[in-house]
CSV table of C-alpha atoms in Angstrom, one decimal:
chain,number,residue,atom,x,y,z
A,836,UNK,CA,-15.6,47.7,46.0
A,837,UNK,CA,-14.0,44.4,46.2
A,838,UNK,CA,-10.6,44.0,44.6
A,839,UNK,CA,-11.4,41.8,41.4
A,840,UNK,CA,-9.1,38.4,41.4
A,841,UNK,CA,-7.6,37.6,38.0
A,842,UNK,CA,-5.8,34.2,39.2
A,843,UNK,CA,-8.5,32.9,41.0
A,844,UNK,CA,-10.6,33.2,37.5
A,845,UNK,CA,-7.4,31.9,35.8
A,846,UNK,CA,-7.4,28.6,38.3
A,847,UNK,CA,-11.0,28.2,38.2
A,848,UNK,CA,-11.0,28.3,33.8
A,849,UNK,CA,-8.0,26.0,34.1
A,850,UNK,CA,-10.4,23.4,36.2
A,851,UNK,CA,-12.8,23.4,33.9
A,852,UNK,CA,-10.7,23.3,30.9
A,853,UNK,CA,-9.3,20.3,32.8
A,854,UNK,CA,-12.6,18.5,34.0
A,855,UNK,CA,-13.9,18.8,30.2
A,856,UNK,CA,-10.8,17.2,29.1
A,857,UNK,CA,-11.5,14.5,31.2
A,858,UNK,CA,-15.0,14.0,30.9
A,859,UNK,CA,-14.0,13.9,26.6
A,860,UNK,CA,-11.4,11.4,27.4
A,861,UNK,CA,-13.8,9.8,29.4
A,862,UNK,CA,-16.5,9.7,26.4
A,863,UNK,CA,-14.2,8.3,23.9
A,864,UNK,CA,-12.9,5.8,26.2
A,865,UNK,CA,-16.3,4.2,26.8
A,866,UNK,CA,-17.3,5.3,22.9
A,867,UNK,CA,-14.2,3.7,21.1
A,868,UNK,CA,-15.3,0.2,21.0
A,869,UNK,CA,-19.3,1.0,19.9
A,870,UNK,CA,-20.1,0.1,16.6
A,871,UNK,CA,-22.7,1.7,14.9
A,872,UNK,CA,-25.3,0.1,13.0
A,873,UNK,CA,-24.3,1.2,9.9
A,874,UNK,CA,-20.7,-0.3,10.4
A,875,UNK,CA,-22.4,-3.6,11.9
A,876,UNK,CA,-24.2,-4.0,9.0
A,877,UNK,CA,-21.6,-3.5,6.7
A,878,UNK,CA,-19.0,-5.4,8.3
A,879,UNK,CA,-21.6,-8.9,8.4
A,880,UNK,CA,-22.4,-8.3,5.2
A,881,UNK,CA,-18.6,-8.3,3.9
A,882,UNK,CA,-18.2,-10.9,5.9
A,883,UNK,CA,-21.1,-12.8,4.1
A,884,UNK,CA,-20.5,-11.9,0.3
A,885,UNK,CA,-16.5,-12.0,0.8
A,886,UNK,CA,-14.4,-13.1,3.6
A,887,UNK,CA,-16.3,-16.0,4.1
A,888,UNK,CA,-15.4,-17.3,0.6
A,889,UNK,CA,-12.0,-16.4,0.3
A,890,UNK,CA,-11.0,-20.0,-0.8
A,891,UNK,CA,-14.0,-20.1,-3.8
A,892,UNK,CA,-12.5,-22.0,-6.6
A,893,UNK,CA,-10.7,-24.9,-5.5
A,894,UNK,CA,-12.2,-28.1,-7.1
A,895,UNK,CA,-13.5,-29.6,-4.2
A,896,UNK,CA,-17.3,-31.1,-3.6
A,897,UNK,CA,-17.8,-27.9,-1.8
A,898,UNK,CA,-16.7,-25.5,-4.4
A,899,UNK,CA,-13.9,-24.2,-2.5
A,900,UNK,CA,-15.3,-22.8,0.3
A,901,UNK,CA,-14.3,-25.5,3.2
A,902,UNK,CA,-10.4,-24.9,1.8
A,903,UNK,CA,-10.2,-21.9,4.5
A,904,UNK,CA,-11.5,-23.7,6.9
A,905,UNK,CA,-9.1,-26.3,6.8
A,906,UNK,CA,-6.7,-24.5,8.4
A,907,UNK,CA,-6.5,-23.1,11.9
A,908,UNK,CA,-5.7,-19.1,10.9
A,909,UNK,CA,-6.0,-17.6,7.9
A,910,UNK,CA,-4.4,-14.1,7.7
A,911,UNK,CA,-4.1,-11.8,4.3
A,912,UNK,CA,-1.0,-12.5,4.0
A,913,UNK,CA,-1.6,-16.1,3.4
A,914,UNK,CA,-4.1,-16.0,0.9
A,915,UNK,CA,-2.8,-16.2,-2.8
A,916,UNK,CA,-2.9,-13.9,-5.3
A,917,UNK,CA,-5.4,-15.8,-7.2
A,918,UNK,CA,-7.8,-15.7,-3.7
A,919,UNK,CA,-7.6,-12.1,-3.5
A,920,UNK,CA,-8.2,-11.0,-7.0
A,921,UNK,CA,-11.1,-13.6,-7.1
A,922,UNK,CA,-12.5,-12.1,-4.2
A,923,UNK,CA,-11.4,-8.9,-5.6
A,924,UNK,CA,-13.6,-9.4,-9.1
A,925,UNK,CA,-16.4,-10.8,-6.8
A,926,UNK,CA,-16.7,-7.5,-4.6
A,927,UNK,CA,-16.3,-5.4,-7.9
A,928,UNK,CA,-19.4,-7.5,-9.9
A,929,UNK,CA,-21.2,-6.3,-7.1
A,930,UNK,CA,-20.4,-2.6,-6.4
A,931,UNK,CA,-21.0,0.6,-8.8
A,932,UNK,CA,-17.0,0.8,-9.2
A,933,UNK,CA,-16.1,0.9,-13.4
A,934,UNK,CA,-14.2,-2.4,-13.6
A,935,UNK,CA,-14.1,-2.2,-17.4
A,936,UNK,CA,-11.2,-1.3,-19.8
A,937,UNK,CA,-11.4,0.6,-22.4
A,938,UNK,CA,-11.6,0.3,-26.3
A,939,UNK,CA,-7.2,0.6,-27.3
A,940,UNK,CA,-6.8,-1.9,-24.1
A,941,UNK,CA,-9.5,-4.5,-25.6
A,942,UNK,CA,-8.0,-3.9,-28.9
A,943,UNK,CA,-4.4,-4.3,-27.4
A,944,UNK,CA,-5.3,-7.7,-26.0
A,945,UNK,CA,-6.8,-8.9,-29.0
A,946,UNK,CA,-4.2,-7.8,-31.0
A,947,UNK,CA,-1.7,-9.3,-28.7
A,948,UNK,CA,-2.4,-13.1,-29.5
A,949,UNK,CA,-1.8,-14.3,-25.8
A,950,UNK,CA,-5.8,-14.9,-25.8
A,951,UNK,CA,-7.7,-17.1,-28.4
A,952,UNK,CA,-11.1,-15.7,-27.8
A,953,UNK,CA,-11.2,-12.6,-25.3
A,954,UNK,CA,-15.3,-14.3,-24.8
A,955,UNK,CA,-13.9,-16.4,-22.7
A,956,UNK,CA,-12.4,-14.1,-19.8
A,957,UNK,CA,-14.3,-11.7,-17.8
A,958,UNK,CA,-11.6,-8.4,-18.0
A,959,UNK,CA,-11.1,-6.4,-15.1
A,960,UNK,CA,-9.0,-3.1,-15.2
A,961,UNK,CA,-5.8,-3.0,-12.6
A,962,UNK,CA,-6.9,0.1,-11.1
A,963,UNK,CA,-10.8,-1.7,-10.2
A,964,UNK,CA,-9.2,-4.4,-9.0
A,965,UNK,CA,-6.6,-2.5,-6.9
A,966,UNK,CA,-9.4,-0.3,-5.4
A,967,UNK,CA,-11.8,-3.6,-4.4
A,968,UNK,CA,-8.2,-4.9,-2.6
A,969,UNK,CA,-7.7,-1.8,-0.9
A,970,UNK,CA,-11.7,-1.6,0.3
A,971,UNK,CA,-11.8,-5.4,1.1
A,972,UNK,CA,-8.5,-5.7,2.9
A,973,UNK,CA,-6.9,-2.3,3.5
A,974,UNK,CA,-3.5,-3.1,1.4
A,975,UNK,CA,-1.8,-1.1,-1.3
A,976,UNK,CA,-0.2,-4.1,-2.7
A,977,UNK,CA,-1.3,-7.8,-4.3
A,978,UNK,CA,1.3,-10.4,-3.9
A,979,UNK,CA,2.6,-12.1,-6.8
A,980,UNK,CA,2.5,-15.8,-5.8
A,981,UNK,CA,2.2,-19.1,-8.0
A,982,UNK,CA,-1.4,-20.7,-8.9
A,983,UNK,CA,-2.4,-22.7,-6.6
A,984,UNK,CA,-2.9,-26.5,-7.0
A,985,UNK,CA,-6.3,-27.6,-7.9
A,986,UNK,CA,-7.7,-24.0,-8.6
A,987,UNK,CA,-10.2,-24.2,-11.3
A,988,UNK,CA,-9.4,-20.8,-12.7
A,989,UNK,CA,-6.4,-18.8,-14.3
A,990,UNK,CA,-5.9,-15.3,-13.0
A,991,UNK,CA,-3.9,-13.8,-15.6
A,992,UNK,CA,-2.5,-9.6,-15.0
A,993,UNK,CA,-1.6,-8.5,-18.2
A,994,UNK,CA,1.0,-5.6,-17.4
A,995,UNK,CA,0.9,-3.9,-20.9
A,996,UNK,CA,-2.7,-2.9,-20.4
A,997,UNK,CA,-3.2,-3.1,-16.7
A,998,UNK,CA,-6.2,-5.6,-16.6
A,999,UNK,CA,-6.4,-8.9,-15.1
A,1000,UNK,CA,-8.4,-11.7,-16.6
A,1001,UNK,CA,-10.4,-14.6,-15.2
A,1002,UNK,CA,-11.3,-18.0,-17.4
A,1003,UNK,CA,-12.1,-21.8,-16.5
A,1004,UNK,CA,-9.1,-23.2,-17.0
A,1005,UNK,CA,-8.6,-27.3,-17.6
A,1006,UNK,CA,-8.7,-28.6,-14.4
A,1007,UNK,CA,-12.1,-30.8,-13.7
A,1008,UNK,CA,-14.3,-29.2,-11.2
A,1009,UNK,CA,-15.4,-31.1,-8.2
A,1010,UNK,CA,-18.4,-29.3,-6.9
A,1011,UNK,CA,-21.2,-30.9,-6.7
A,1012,UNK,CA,-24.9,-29.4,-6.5
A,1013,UNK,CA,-25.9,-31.6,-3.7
A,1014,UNK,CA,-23.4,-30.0,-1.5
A,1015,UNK,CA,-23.1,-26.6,-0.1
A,1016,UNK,CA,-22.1,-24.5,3.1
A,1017,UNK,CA,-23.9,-22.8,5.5
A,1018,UNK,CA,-23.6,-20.1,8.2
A,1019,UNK,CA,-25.2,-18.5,10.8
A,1020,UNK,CA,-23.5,-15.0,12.5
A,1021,UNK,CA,-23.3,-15.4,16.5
A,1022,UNK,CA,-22.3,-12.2,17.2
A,1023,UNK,CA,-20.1,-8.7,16.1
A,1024,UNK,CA,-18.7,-6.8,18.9
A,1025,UNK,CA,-15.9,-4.2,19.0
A,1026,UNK,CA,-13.1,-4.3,20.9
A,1027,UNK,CA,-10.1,-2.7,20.5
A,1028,UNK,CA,-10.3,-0.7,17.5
A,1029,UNK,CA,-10.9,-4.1,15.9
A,1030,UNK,CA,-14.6,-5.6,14.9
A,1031,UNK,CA,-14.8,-9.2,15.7
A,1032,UNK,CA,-17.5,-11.1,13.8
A,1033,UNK,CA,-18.3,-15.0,15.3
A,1034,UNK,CA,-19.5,-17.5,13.0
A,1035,UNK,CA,-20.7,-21.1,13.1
A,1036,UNK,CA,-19.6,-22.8,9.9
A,1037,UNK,CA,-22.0,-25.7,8.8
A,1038,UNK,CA,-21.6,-28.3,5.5
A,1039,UNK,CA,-24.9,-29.0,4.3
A,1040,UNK,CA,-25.3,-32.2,1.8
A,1041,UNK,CA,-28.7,-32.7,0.0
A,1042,UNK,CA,-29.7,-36.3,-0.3
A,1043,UNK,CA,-32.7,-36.2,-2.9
A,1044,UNK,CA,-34.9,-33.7,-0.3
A,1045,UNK,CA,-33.3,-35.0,2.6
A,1046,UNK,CA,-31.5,-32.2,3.9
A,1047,UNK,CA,-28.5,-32.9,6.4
A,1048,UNK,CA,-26.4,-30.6,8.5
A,1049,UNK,CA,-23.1,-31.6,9.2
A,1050,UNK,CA,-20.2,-30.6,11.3
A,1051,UNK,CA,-17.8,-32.1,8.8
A,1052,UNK,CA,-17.0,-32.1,4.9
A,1053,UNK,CA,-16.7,-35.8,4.9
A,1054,UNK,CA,-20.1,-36.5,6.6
A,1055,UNK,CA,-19.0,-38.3,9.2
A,1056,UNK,CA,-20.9,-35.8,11.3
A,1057,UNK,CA,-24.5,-35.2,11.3
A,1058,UNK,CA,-26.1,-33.1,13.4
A,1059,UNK,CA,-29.1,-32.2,11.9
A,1060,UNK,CA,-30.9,-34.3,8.9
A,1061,UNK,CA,-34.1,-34.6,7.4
A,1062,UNK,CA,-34.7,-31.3,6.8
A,1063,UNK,CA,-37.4,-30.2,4.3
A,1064,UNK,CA,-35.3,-27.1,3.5
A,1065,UNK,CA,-31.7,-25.2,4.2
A,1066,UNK,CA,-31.9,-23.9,7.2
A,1067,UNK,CA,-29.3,-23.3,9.9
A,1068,UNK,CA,-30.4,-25.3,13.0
A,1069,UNK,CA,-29.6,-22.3,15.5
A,1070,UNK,CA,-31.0,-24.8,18.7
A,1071,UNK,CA,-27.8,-26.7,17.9
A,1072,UNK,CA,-25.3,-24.3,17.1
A,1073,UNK,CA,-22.8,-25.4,19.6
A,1074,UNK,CA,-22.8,-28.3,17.9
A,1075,UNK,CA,-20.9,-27.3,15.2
A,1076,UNK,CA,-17.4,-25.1,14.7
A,1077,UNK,CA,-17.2,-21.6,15.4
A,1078,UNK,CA,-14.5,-19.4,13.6
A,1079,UNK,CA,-14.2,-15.6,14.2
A,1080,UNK,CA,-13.5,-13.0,11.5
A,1081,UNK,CA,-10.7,-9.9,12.9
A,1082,UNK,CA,-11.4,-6.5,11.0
A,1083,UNK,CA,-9.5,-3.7,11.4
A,1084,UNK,CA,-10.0,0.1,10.9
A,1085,UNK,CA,-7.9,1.0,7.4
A,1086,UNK,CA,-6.8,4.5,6.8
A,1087,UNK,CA,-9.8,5.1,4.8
A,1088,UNK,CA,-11.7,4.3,7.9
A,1089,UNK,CA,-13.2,0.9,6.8
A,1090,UNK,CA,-13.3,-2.1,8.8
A,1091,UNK,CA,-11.1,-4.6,6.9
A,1092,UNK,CA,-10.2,-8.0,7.1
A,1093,UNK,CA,-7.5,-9.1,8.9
A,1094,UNK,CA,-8.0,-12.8,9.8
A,1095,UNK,CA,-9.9,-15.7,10.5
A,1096,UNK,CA,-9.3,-18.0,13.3
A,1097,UNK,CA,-10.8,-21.2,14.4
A,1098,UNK,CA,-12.5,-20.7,17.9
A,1099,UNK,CA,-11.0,-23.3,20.0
């Protein structure tokens, strides 16, 4: 009877420990920078209802909007307080996340005499507002920076009950409803453990039914006009400026934002 050989079974488990090791490595390798559906479609729609409109409430014809992309990069640490609790109350009036504060807080506040009519703020709790940061943009923290110039609302944190407030404050509001923005999603791609979202940015100025596209918040630049309704001309999309959102993966495993940049 043949002597049984314990090393050669030893070498040949070791070989195909090894070989599944690599074909795993393999798998991931060429799997890491898929993006599911699910993620795609949560990532464009973020970047549709959100990062997008990171710069809503400046008093400008536009409502705000064409602030971010006035600049060239945009990370979060450049955005001010009052941008990211905005955005912050904006994700939370959409989402099934408790934003409101309870009955001692509203009493506290009322009781407090800092607010003349508490009507006239919509009341977020800290810990709502924290959470929508932490979804939104992955961070644990909100910076603590001064109001912005021409920013058409007061954000207010009130430390002794942990809420922040939102209100129209004095400052005269330049948006128009003839004027409005536009976008149209080119394409979301993975790369890197990062998601990267392209956009084509549009202005979009309605002359009593004449509808006109422009490259430009001044006008100077029209590419499409005469339009019977808002549509984003996708046969001239190269016609007007690109910018591409960066997400990253956060600890909870959400694709965050982590800049904007103009395509150049």
């Amino acid at each position: 009877m043949k002597k049984f050989d314990v090393k050669k079974l030893l070498v040949l488990i070791l070989i195909i420990a090894a070989l599944i090791a690599i074909a795993f490595i393999g798998f991931k390798a060429v799997n890491k920078d898929k993006l599911t559906k699910e993620n795609k479609t949560e990532v464009e729609a973020n970047i549709s209802s959100y990062y997008l409109n990171l710069t809503k409430g400046y008093s400008t014809t536009y409502g705000g909007l064409d602030v971010l992309y006035s600049y060239d990069k945009t990370t979060y640490e450049d955005l001010s307080e009052q941008e990211i609790v905005y955005t912050a109350a904006t994700y939370l009036s959409d989402s099934d996340i408790n934003y409101t504060i309870d009955a001692a807080a509203m009493t506290q506040l009322s009781d407090s005499g800092k607010y003349s009519n508490l009507n006239d703020y919509r009341i977020y709790s800290g810990e709502s507002v924290r959470q929508a940061v932490k979804d939104l943009f992955g961070a644990d923290t909100i910076p603590s920076t001064p109001a912005p110039e021409n920013y058409v609302f007061d954000i207010i944190y009130d430390v002794n009950t942990d809420c922040y407030l939102i209100t129209k404050n004095d400052i005269e509001d330049n948006e128009t409803s003839e004027a409005s923005m536009d976008f149209s999603i080119i394409s979301t791609e993975s790369k890197d453990g990062k998601v990267i979202t392209t956009v084509a940015i549009a202005y979009v100025y309605d002359d009593e039914g004449n509808i006109m596209y422009m490259k430009d918040p001044a006008g100077e630049k029209v590419v499409v006009e005469n339009l019977e309704k808002e549509e984003f001309p996708k046969d001239k999309i190269e016609e007007f400026d690109k910018y591409k959102f960066t997400l990253k993966e956060s600890s909870d495993k959400k694709y965050v934002f982590e800049s904007v940049e103009k395509v150049k």
